[in-house]
């Protein structure tokens, strides 16, 4: 039995505890004396407590969890005056930003109900999201800019489990979703920490290969898709463990299977169709189909959630341009599970994807210390939003296009060529 | 049946909902468009949701609840490094202060385990409390200075209920504690909102009477007590509904039976013995006995929790001086229940009390708009702490001493004379 094998003797409680340990040690790389700011839904309490304990064991000075309550969110849509949907808790996000500037680490627990806001007025939903995104910007910039070590982990809420396993009882659905989360997060293996070490090594080997190639563009071809994604000048491929500006090595997503980089905001053209539904802040958006001209979405439709999609695209100028392109083989463990998670953290790690909106400075060589103007000059996009959506599948081929026009296969039928 | 009679037909859910309504309408006087910042233990969720719904119905723009988890607090004591106990989440308290400056209202839900931290290292407890008090100061000043409308309500946590009813099963204890809370909060009456209107009228009549007297001191005499509490120059008696500087009328405590004013920080002398245990941030302090000279505690003992008491007194110079003196008749409904609540919000409304530490600017005539120097010149005390402890009982007589040395009875055997 090697350390990469499954350990069938583990109980649910043990796996949950290991997920807490992986989130703290692998995800955050939390350092002694660091504060931790965590956000979570109330449902996530058992995982929050496992993380809190491991954080204190790792030497955290203080763990503060900001809980959200989906019931309270719904009460707002039910009873609050219309004008209130342009209000966000800027004071709280500013406080978080100030904690990050003082050295706090950041952990988000995902697992919300993917269709919580289905049936709510799309205008209110979009205004609330916009107000929230704007208020969150100062904190998000410190996260997206990797000023601090941060990570996202997830928990199996009943509502999410019901969406993933609609034909099971809630109890069975939750248990199955936990199994999928534990497997994707590598905590059901004999030695999860070593397994993450190996996994990070493999992802780093892949980014080195792609960085050496210096492709000027990627071309995605498949059913409903013929998309050329120009890459930013001095783009840098990233994946797996990352060193934040505070010098701490973190794994920003648990799980993570992707390698990703920054597209050029003005050099995307062609059309593309989504291959999985996108759950965006409580709304499911399905069968997205868009056309790009000179980097900008000029045409967008969706079979479901098109109201919300078109409002999202109108958030700001950068919302219609790409901030990320990411490659994930179709045989990745999460994709191999055959499940549709309705949750970006999982679905984006099961398929190649692109993201509308804000780019990661880290995905520009030297971008960490660059001014916003210098980043923009290299083609990095800026926006209040960053929304990943899935365009990969086993029907998609991807070519790398060199500066001299050379064409090399990167993926064939969804697998590394 | 009048509106002040009990309505025996009400279910628990209905009374809980009415407590939410009273907290929002009577406690906060929440205005349309106001944000609300609430703090609560996770146990309080059912009440938090009732309050949230009534807040949105009253026109709140956004309700943000900051939940705390007693388990997480204990994990810190169990695992965190020693140096961490001087750290507090200043970023969060600063954020709250900024919300208040932008017009948010404040609601605290009390009901924590009164002996959560019993058995923890008193040095860590006191350092953590001190760091927290210091970080909370900017927000507390806006609350204590009545810049905003605020209130405290409470919920029956299992741990609190077990402390109040140690001989009952947890289920019975919680039900009995809820009954006591509902009764003290007047939500089991036919028309709670009108009942609060009547109650506020009675408290205002009492403060008018005391304000007209302009006593220069109060003298408390009873078993173990002979204490003369000089009152601040231009002191003002307060009680019941209060108008905050933002013009909103609020009832800062649900329940509230007290009338109170500001002692002179240099003019307290004699000795006094506590008549009920004091639960201070997770520690029970019992049978406190102190001696004052020129306003300052020069001698202090306690049969239980004396470690924590002496550390509290060392918080800062103002911690050894009084910031409040309050009168409550022994026949007040909370006192008449015969219960010992181990919770200041209840026990202080069952007995005359004094508070160590920070004074209320509102209890100085014109104090709302006075500089800290002018407040101090009138005798108002300043400290990081404000800790009420009970010195009243049916064995205590209180006299009012006039500027000319005249002596008038205020209370005899715990009742208004
Ligand atoms: Zn991605
Ligand atoms: Zn992304
Ligand atoms: Zn009081
Ligand atoms: Zn007080």
GROMACS .gro file of N, CA, C and O in nm, chain A residues 207-311:
model
  420
  207UNK      N    1   0.329   2.337  -1.613
  207UNK     CA    2   0.339   2.482  -1.637
  207UNK      C    3   0.476   2.517  -1.694
  207UNK      O    4   0.487   2.603  -1.781
  208UNK      N    5   0.582   2.447  -1.652
  208UNK     CA    6   0.716   2.474  -1.705
  208UNK      C    7   0.718   2.450  -1.856
  208UNK      O    8   0.767   2.532  -1.935
  209UNK      N    9   0.661   2.337  -1.896
  209UNK     CA   10   0.654   2.301  -2.038
  209UNK      C   11   0.584   2.409  -2.118
  209UNK      O   12   0.633   2.455  -2.223
  210UNK      N   13   0.467   2.453  -2.067
  210UNK     CA   14   0.389   2.554  -2.141
  210UNK      C   15   0.459   2.690  -2.139
  210UNK      O   16   0.456   2.763  -2.239
  211UNK      N   17   0.522   2.723  -2.028
  211UNK     CA   18   0.594   2.850  -2.021
  211UNK      C   19   0.710   2.853  -2.119
  211UNK      O   20   0.739   2.956  -2.180
  212UNK      N   21   0.777   2.738  -2.136
  212UNK     CA   22   0.889   2.732  -2.230
  212UNK      C   23   0.842   2.752  -2.374
  212UNK      O   24   0.916   2.802  -2.458
  213UNK      N   25   0.718   2.713  -2.403
  213UNK     CA   26   0.667   2.721  -2.541
  213UNK      C   27   0.641   2.865  -2.586
  213UNK      O   28   0.652   2.896  -2.703
  214UNK      N   29   0.603   2.954  -2.493
  214UNK     CA   30   0.572   3.095  -2.528
  214UNK      C   31   0.473   3.105  -2.642
  214UNK      O   32   0.492   3.184  -2.736
  215UNK      N   33   0.365   3.027  -2.639
  215UNK     CA   34   0.261   3.038  -2.743
  215UNK      C   35   0.205   3.178  -2.745
  215UNK      O   36   0.193   3.244  -2.640
  216UNK      N   37   0.169   3.227  -2.863
  216UNK     CA   38   0.103   3.358  -2.868
  216UNK      C   39  -0.049   3.343  -2.860
  216UNK      O   40  -0.119   3.440  -2.828
  217UNK      N   41  -0.099   3.222  -2.889
  217UNK     CA   42  -0.244   3.201  -2.879
  217UNK      C   43  -0.276   3.053  -2.862
  217UNK      O   44  -0.193   2.967  -2.893
  218UNK      N   45  -0.398   3.025  -2.810
  218UNK     CA   46  -0.451   2.889  -2.808
  218UNK      C   47  -0.575   2.888  -2.898
  218UNK      O   48  -0.650   2.986  -2.901
  219UNK      N   49  -0.595   2.774  -2.970
  219UNK     CA   50  -0.717   2.765  -3.052
  219UNK      C   51  -0.796   2.643  -3.006
  219UNK      O   52  -0.744   2.531  -3.003
  220UNK      N   53  -0.922   2.668  -2.965
  220UNK     CA   54  -1.014   2.562  -2.921
  220UNK      C   55  -1.109   2.530  -3.035
  220UNK      O   56  -1.178   2.619  -3.086
  221UNK      N   57  -1.115   2.400  -3.075
  221UNK     CA   58  -1.207   2.360  -3.183
  221UNK      C   59  -1.288   2.238  -3.138
  221UNK      O   60  -1.231   2.141  -3.085
  222UNK      N   61  -1.418   2.245  -3.159
  222UNK     CA   62  -1.506   2.133  -3.124
  222UNK      C   63  -1.650   2.171  -3.160
  222UNK      O   64  -1.672   2.276  -3.221
  223UNK      N   65  -1.748   2.087  -3.117
  223UNK     CA   66  -1.888   2.118  -3.151
  223UNK      C   67  -1.929   2.254  -3.095
  223UNK      O   68  -1.920   2.276  -2.975
  224UNK      N   69  -1.971   2.345  -3.182
  224UNK     CA   70  -2.017   2.477  -3.138
  224UNK      C   71  -1.905   2.570  -3.098
  224UNK      O   72  -1.931   2.680  -3.048
  225UNK      N   73  -1.782   2.530  -3.117
  225UNK     CA   74  -1.669   2.610  -3.068
  225UNK      C   75  -1.558   2.619  -3.173
  225UNK      O   76  -1.513   2.518  -3.226
  226UNK      N   77  -1.520   2.741  -3.206
  226UNK     CA   78  -1.394   2.765  -3.277
  226UNK      C   79  -1.341   2.898  -3.227
  226UNK      O   80  -1.380   3.005  -3.274
  227UNK      N   81  -1.258   2.890  -3.125
  227UNK     CA   82  -1.220   3.008  -3.049
  227UNK      C   83  -1.068   3.022  -3.046
  227UNK      O   84  -0.997   2.927  -3.013
  228UNK      N   85  -1.021   3.141  -3.082
  228UNK     CA   86  -0.877   3.169  -3.070
  228UNK      C   87  -0.855   3.265  -2.954
  228UNK      O   88  -0.910   3.376  -2.953
  229UNK      N   89  -0.780   3.219  -2.854
  229UNK     CA   90  -0.754   3.298  -2.734
  229UNK      C   91  -0.608   3.344  -2.739
  229UNK      O   92  -0.516   3.267  -2.711
  230UNK      N   93  -0.589   3.471  -2.777
  230UNK     CA   94  -0.454   3.527  -2.773
  230UNK      C   95  -0.406   3.536  -2.629
  230UNK      O   96  -0.485   3.566  -2.540
  231UNK      N   97  -0.279   3.503  -2.605
  231UNK     CA   98  -0.228   3.510  -2.468
  231UNK      C   99  -0.161   3.646  -2.444
  231UNK      O  100  -0.109   3.708  -2.537
  232UNK      N  101  -0.165   3.691  -2.320
  232UNK     CA  102  -0.105   3.820  -2.285
  232UNK      C  103   0.046   3.816  -2.310
  232UNK      O  104   0.108   3.710  -2.301
  233UNK      N  105   0.103   3.931  -2.344
  233UNK     CA  106   0.248   3.940  -2.354
  233UNK      C  107   0.307   3.907  -2.217
  233UNK      O  108   0.251   3.945  -2.114
  234UNK      N  109   0.418   3.836  -2.217
  234UNK     CA  110   0.480   3.795  -2.090
  234UNK      C  111   0.386   3.713  -2.001
  234UNK      O  112   0.399   3.714  -1.878
  235UNK      N  113   0.289   3.644  -2.063
  235UNK     CA  114   0.201   3.559  -1.981
  235UNK      C  115   0.283   3.450  -1.912
  235UNK      O  116   0.388   3.408  -1.964
  236UNK      N  117   0.232   3.407  -1.798
  236UNK     CA  118   0.300   3.302  -1.720
  236UNK      C  119   0.194   3.198  -1.685
  236UNK      O  120   0.086   3.232  -1.636
  237UNK      N  121   0.224   3.071  -1.714
  237UNK     CA  122   0.132   2.964  -1.673
  237UNK      C  123   0.153   2.934  -1.524
  237UNK      O  124   0.265   2.929  -1.476
  238UNK      N  125   0.042   2.916  -1.456
  238UNK     CA  126   0.045   2.883  -1.314
  238UNK      C  127  -0.038   2.757  -1.290
  238UNK      O  128  -0.126   2.723  -1.372
  239UNK      N  129  -0.016   2.692  -1.176
  239UNK     CA  130  -0.095   2.573  -1.141
  239UNK      C  131  -0.041   2.514  -1.013
  239UNK      O  132   0.080   2.522  -0.987
  240UNK      N  133  -0.128   2.459  -0.931
  240UNK     CA  134  -0.084   2.398  -0.805
  240UNK      C  135  -0.035   2.503  -0.708
  240UNK      O  136  -0.084   2.616  -0.706
  241UNK      N  137   0.065   2.465  -0.627
  241UNK     CA  138   0.112   2.554  -0.520
  241UNK      C  139   0.171   2.681  -0.578
  241UNK      O  140   0.229   2.681  -0.686
  242UNK      N  141   0.151   2.789  -0.505
  242UNK     CA  142   0.188   2.922  -0.550
  242UNK      C  143   0.251   2.995  -0.432
  242UNK      O  144   0.208   2.978  -0.319
  243UNK      N  145   0.353   3.076  -0.459
  243UNK     CA  146   0.413   3.154  -0.350
  243UNK      C  147   0.354   3.294  -0.349
  243UNK      O  148   0.364   3.367  -0.447
  244UNK      N  149   0.288   3.329  -0.238
  244UNK     CA  150   0.228   3.461  -0.227
  244UNK      C  151   0.336   3.566  -0.201
  244UNK      O  152   0.450   3.531  -0.171
  245UNK      N  153   0.299   3.694  -0.215
  245UNK     CA  154   0.397   3.802  -0.195
  245UNK      C  155   0.450   3.805  -0.052
  245UNK      O  156   0.556   3.858  -0.027
  246UNK      N  157   0.373   3.749   0.041
  246UNK     CA  158   0.422   3.743   0.180
  246UNK      C  159   0.519   3.626   0.201
  246UNK      O  160   0.558   3.598   0.314
  247UNK      N  161   0.554   3.558   0.090
  247UNK     CA  162   0.654   3.452   0.096
  247UNK      C  163   0.600   3.316   0.133
  247UNK      O  164   0.675   3.217   0.138
  248UNK      N  165   0.468   3.307   0.157
  248UNK     CA  166   0.410   3.181   0.202
  248UNK      C  167   0.357   3.101   0.083
  248UNK      O  168   0.290   3.157  -0.005
  249UNK      N  169   0.389   2.971   0.080
  249UNK     CA  170   0.343   2.884  -0.029
  249UNK      C  171   0.204   2.832   0.005
  249UNK      O  172   0.183   2.773   0.111
  250UNK      N  173   0.108   2.857  -0.086
  250UNK     CA  174  -0.029   2.810  -0.062
  250UNK      C  175  -0.084   2.742  -0.185
  250UNK      O  176  -0.031   2.758  -0.295
  251UNK      N  177  -0.189   2.663  -0.166
  251UNK     CA  178  -0.262   2.601  -0.277
  251UNK      C  179  -0.401   2.665  -0.280
  251UNK      O  180  -0.487   2.628  -0.201
  252UNK      N  181  -0.421   2.761  -0.369
  252UNK     CA  182  -0.540   2.847  -0.357
  252UNK      C  183  -0.674   2.774  -0.378
  252UNK      O  184  -0.776   2.827  -0.339
  253UNK      N  185  -0.672   2.657  -0.439
  253UNK     CA  186  -0.796   2.581  -0.456
  253UNK      C  187  -0.775   2.438  -0.409
  253UNK      O  188  -0.679   2.372  -0.448
  254UNK      N  189  -0.866   2.391  -0.325
  254UNK     CA  190  -0.871   2.249  -0.284
  254UNK      C  191  -1.006   2.199  -0.328
  254UNK      O  192  -1.105   2.237  -0.265
  255UNK      N  193  -1.021   2.120  -0.430
  255UNK     CA  194  -0.918   2.062  -0.517
  255UNK      C  195  -0.870   2.158  -0.624
  255UNK      O  196  -0.927   2.265  -0.643
  256UNK      N  197  -0.764   2.117  -0.696
  256UNK     CA  198  -0.715   2.194  -0.810
  256UNK      C  199  -0.648   2.100  -0.909
  256UNK      O  200  -0.562   2.021  -0.870
  257UNK      N  201  -0.693   2.105  -1.033
  257UNK     CA  202  -0.634   2.020  -1.137
  257UNK      C  203  -0.587   2.102  -1.256
  257UNK      O  204  -0.536   2.050  -1.353
  258UNK      N  205  -0.606   2.233  -1.252
  258UNK     CA  206  -0.587   2.318  -1.370
  258UNK      C  207  -0.447   2.376  -1.379
  258UNK      O  208  -0.380   2.397  -1.279
  259UNK      N  209  -0.404   2.405  -1.503
  259UNK     CA  210  -0.297   2.502  -1.526
  259UNK      C  211  -0.362   2.616  -1.602
  259UNK      O  212  -0.451   2.594  -1.684
  260UNK      N  213  -0.322   2.739  -1.571
  260UNK     CA  214  -0.396   2.854  -1.625
  260UNK      C  215  -0.304   2.972  -1.647
  260UNK      O  216  -0.197   2.983  -1.587
  261UNK      N  217  -0.349   3.060  -1.736
  261UNK     CA  218  -0.270   3.180  -1.762
  261UNK      C  219  -0.362   3.295  -1.803
  261UNK      O  220  -0.486   3.281  -1.799
  262UNK      N  221  -0.302   3.408  -1.840
  262UNK     CA  222  -0.379   3.529  -1.871
  262UNK      C  223  -0.394   3.547  -2.022
  262UNK      O  224  -0.292   3.557  -2.092
  263UNK      N  225  -0.516   3.550  -2.072
  263UNK     CA  226  -0.538   3.582  -2.213
  263UNK      C  227  -0.510   3.731  -2.237
  263UNK      O  228  -0.505   3.808  -2.141
  264UNK      N  229  -0.493   3.767  -2.365
  264UNK     CA  230  -0.482   3.909  -2.398
  264UNK      C  231  -0.622   3.965  -2.415
  264UNK      O  232  -0.699   3.916  -2.497
  265UNK      N  233  -0.656   4.070  -2.339
  265UNK     CA  234  -0.795   4.118  -2.334
  265UNK      C  235  -0.847   4.166  -2.469
  265UNK      O  236  -0.968   4.170  -2.490
  266UNK      N  237  -0.757   4.198  -2.564
  266UNK     CA  238  -0.802   4.248  -2.695
  266UNK      C  239  -0.782   4.147  -2.808
  266UNK      O  240  -0.805   4.179  -2.923
  267UNK      N  241  -0.735   4.025  -2.774
  267UNK     CA  242  -0.698   3.931  -2.881
  267UNK      C  243  -0.771   3.798  -2.870
  267UNK      O  244  -0.710   3.693  -2.881
  268UNK      N  245  -0.901   3.803  -2.847
  268UNK     CA  246  -0.982   3.681  -2.846
  268UNK      C  247  -1.084   3.694  -2.958
  268UNK      O  248  -1.148   3.798  -2.970
  269UNK      N  249  -1.097   3.590  -3.040
  269UNK     CA  250  -1.195   3.597  -3.150
  269UNK      C  251  -1.255   3.460  -3.177
  269UNK      O  252  -1.195   3.357  -3.144
  270UNK      N  253  -1.375   3.460  -3.236
  270UNK     CA  254  -1.443   3.336  -3.268
  270UNK      C  255  -1.559   3.312  -3.174
  270UNK      O  256  -1.601   3.400  -3.099
  271UNK      N  257  -1.613   3.188  -3.178
  271UNK     CA  258  -1.730   3.157  -3.095
  271UNK      C  259  -1.703   3.035  -3.009
  271UNK      O  260  -1.619   2.951  -3.042
  272UNK      N  261  -1.777   3.029  -2.900
  272UNK     CA  262  -1.755   2.920  -2.805
  272UNK      C  263  -1.885   2.889  -2.732
  272UNK      O  264  -1.968   2.977  -2.708
  273UNK      N  265  -1.901   2.759  -2.700
  273UNK     CA  266  -2.023   2.713  -2.632
  273UNK      C  267  -1.983   2.645  -2.502
  273UNK      O  268  -1.884   2.572  -2.499
  274UNK      N  269  -2.058   2.674  -2.397
  274UNK     CA  270  -2.024   2.613  -2.268
  274UNK      C  271  -2.054   2.464  -2.269
  274UNK      O  272  -2.147   2.419  -2.337
  275UNK      N  273  -1.975   2.388  -2.194
  275UNK     CA  274  -1.994   2.243  -2.191
  275UNK      C  275  -2.053   2.194  -2.059
  275UNK      O  276  -2.083   2.076  -2.044
  276UNK      N  277  -2.067   2.285  -1.961
  276UNK     CA  278  -2.132   2.249  -1.835
  276UNK      C  279  -2.211   2.370  -1.787
  276UNK      O  280  -2.177   2.484  -1.820
  277UNK      N  281  -2.317   2.348  -1.708
  277UNK     CA  282  -2.391   2.462  -1.652
  277UNK      C  283  -2.300   2.541  -1.558
  277UNK      O  284  -2.210   2.484  -1.495
  278UNK      N  285  -2.326   2.669  -1.548
  278UNK     CA  286  -2.251   2.756  -1.459
  278UNK      C  287  -2.344   2.801  -1.346
  278UNK      O  288  -2.454   2.850  -1.372
  279UNK      N  289  -2.301   2.779  -1.222
  279UNK     CA  290  -2.381   2.829  -1.109
  279UNK      C  291  -2.317   2.959  -1.063
  279UNK      O  292  -2.207   2.960  -1.009
  280UNK      N  293  -2.388   3.069  -1.085
  280UNK     CA  294  -2.333   3.200  -1.051
  280UNK      C  295  -2.417   3.263  -0.943
  280UNK      O  296  -2.531   3.304  -0.967
  281UNK      N  297  -2.365   3.269  -0.820
  281UNK     CA  298  -2.431   3.331  -0.706
  281UNK      C  299  -2.581   3.302  -0.699
  281UNK      O  300  -2.664   3.391  -0.695
  282UNK      N  301  -2.611   3.174  -0.702
  282UNK     CA  302  -2.749   3.132  -0.681
  282UNK      C  303  -2.832   3.116  -0.807
  282UNK      O  304  -2.949   3.079  -0.799
  283UNK      N  305  -2.775   3.143  -0.924
  283UNK     CA  306  -2.850   3.125  -1.049
  283UNK      C  307  -2.774   3.028  -1.139
  283UNK      O  308  -2.652   3.039  -1.154
  284UNK      N  309  -2.847   2.933  -1.200
  284UNK     CA  310  -2.786   2.842  -1.297
  284UNK      C  311  -2.794   2.904  -1.436
  284UNK      O  312  -2.901   2.944  -1.481
  285UNK      N  313  -2.679   2.912  -1.502
  285UNK     CA  314  -2.676   2.962  -1.639
  285UNK      C  315  -2.632   2.846  -1.727
  285UNK      O  316  -2.523   2.790  -1.707
  286UNK      N  317  -2.718   2.805  -1.824
  286UNK     CA  318  -2.690   2.684  -1.902
  286UNK      C  319  -2.681   2.713  -2.052
  286UNK      O  320  -2.749   2.800  -2.103
  287UNK      N  321  -2.597   2.632  -2.119
  287UNK     CA  322  -2.580   2.641  -2.264
  287UNK      C  323  -2.552   2.784  -2.309
  287UNK      O  324  -2.622   2.840  -2.394
  288UNK      N  325  -2.445   2.837  -2.252
  288UNK     CA  326  -2.399   2.970  -2.292
  288UNK      C  327  -2.335   2.958  -2.430
  288UNK      O  328  -2.262   2.863  -2.457
  289UNK      N  329  -2.361   3.054  -2.516
  289UNK     CA  330  -2.296   3.058  -2.647
  289UNK      C  331  -2.262   3.203  -2.676
  289UNK      O  332  -2.350   3.288  -2.674
  290UNK      N  333  -2.133   3.232  -2.700
  290UNK     CA  334  -2.094   3.372  -2.720
  290UNK      C  335  -2.000   3.383  -2.839
  290UNK      O  336  -1.937   3.286  -2.882
  291UNK      N  337  -1.992   3.507  -2.893
  291UNK     CA  338  -1.899   3.535  -3.003
  291UNK      C  339  -1.812   3.652  -2.961
  291UNK      O  340  -1.861   3.752  -2.907
  292UNK      N  341  -1.681   3.637  -2.980
  292UNK     CA  342  -1.583   3.741  -2.948
  292UNK      C  343  -1.535   3.811  -3.074
  292UNK      O  344  -1.516   3.747  -3.178
  293UNK      N  345  -1.514   3.942  -3.065
  293UNK     CA  346  -1.445   4.017  -3.170
  293UNK      C  347  -1.342   4.105  -3.101
  293UNK      O  348  -1.378   4.180  -3.009
  294UNK      N  349  -1.218   4.096  -3.139
  294UNK     CA  350  -1.110   4.176  -3.079
  294UNK      C  351  -1.116   4.173  -2.926
  294UNK      O  352  -1.101   4.276  -2.860
  295UNK      N  353  -1.141   4.055  -2.873
  295UNK     CA  354  -1.136   4.035  -2.729
  295UNK      C  355  -1.267   4.057  -2.657
  295UNK      O  356  -1.283   4.020  -2.541
  296UNK      N  357  -1.366   4.113  -2.727
  296UNK     CA  358  -1.488   4.156  -2.661
  296UNK      C  359  -1.605   4.066  -2.702
  296UNK      O  360  -1.619   4.032  -2.820
  297UNK      N  361  -1.689   4.028  -2.605
  297UNK     CA  362  -1.809   3.950  -2.639
  297UNK      C  363  -1.908   4.043  -2.707
  297UNK      O  364  -1.951   4.144  -2.650
  298UNK      N  365  -1.944   4.010  -2.832
  298UNK     CA  366  -2.036   4.097  -2.907
  298UNK      C  367  -2.173   4.033  -2.919
  298UNK      O  368  -2.270   4.098  -2.959
  299UNK      N  369  -2.183   3.907  -2.881
  299UNK     CA  370  -2.306   3.831  -2.895
  299UNK      C  371  -2.308   3.728  -2.784
  299UNK      O  372  -2.207   3.658  -2.766
  300UNK      N  373  -2.419   3.717  -2.708
  300UNK     CA  374  -2.423   3.616  -2.602
  300UNK      C  375  -2.565   3.565  -2.586
  300UNK      O  376  -2.660   3.644  -2.581
  301UNK      N  377  -2.581   3.434  -2.581
  301UNK     CA  378  -2.711   3.375  -2.551
  301UNK      C  379  -2.691   3.265  -2.446
  301UNK      O  380  -2.579   3.216  -2.427
  302UNK      N  381  -2.800   3.230  -2.380
  302UNK     CA  382  -2.798   3.115  -2.289
  302UNK      C  383  -2.937   3.056  -2.288
  302UNK      O  384  -3.036   3.131  -2.295
  303UNK      N  385  -2.946   2.923  -2.284
  303UNK     CA  386  -3.078   2.860  -2.286
  303UNK      C  387  -3.151   2.887  -2.153
  303UNK      O  388  -3.272   2.902  -2.149
  304UNK      N  389  -3.073   2.897  -2.044
  304UNK     CA  390  -3.130   2.923  -1.911
  304UNK      C  391  -3.046   3.030  -1.844
  304UNK      O  392  -2.924   3.029  -1.856
  305UNK      N  393  -3.108   3.121  -1.771
  305UNK     CA  394  -3.035   3.222  -1.696
  305UNK      C  395  -2.979   3.333  -1.783
  305UNK      O  396  -2.887   3.404  -1.742
  306UNK      N  397  -3.035   3.352  -1.903
  306UNK     CA  398  -2.977   3.451  -1.994
  306UNK      C  399  -2.995   3.593  -1.940
  306UNK      O  400  -2.912   3.680  -1.965
  307UNK      N  401  -3.104   3.617  -1.865
  307UNK     CA  402  -3.124   3.747  -1.798
  307UNK      C  403  -3.003   3.782  -1.713
  307UNK      O  404  -2.946   3.892  -1.722
  308UNK      N  405  -2.968   3.688  -1.624
  308UNK     CA  406  -2.857   3.712  -1.532
  308UNK      C  407  -2.727   3.725  -1.610
  308UNK      O  408  -2.646   3.814  -1.584
  309UNK      N  409  -2.708   3.639  -1.711
  309UNK     CA  410  -2.585   3.646  -1.792
  309UNK      C  411  -2.570   3.783  -1.855
  309UNK      O  412  -2.463   3.845  -1.848
  310UNK      N  413  -2.679   3.834  -1.915
  310UNK     CA  414  -2.662   3.961  -1.986
  310UNK      C  415  -2.638   4.074  -1.887
  310UNK      O  416  -2.563   4.168  -1.914
  311UNK      N  417  -2.696   4.065  -1.767
  311UNK     CA  418  -2.667   4.166  -1.665
  311UNK      C  419  -2.521   4.155  -1.617
  311UNK      O  420  -2.455   4.256  -1.593
   0.00000   0.00000   0.00000
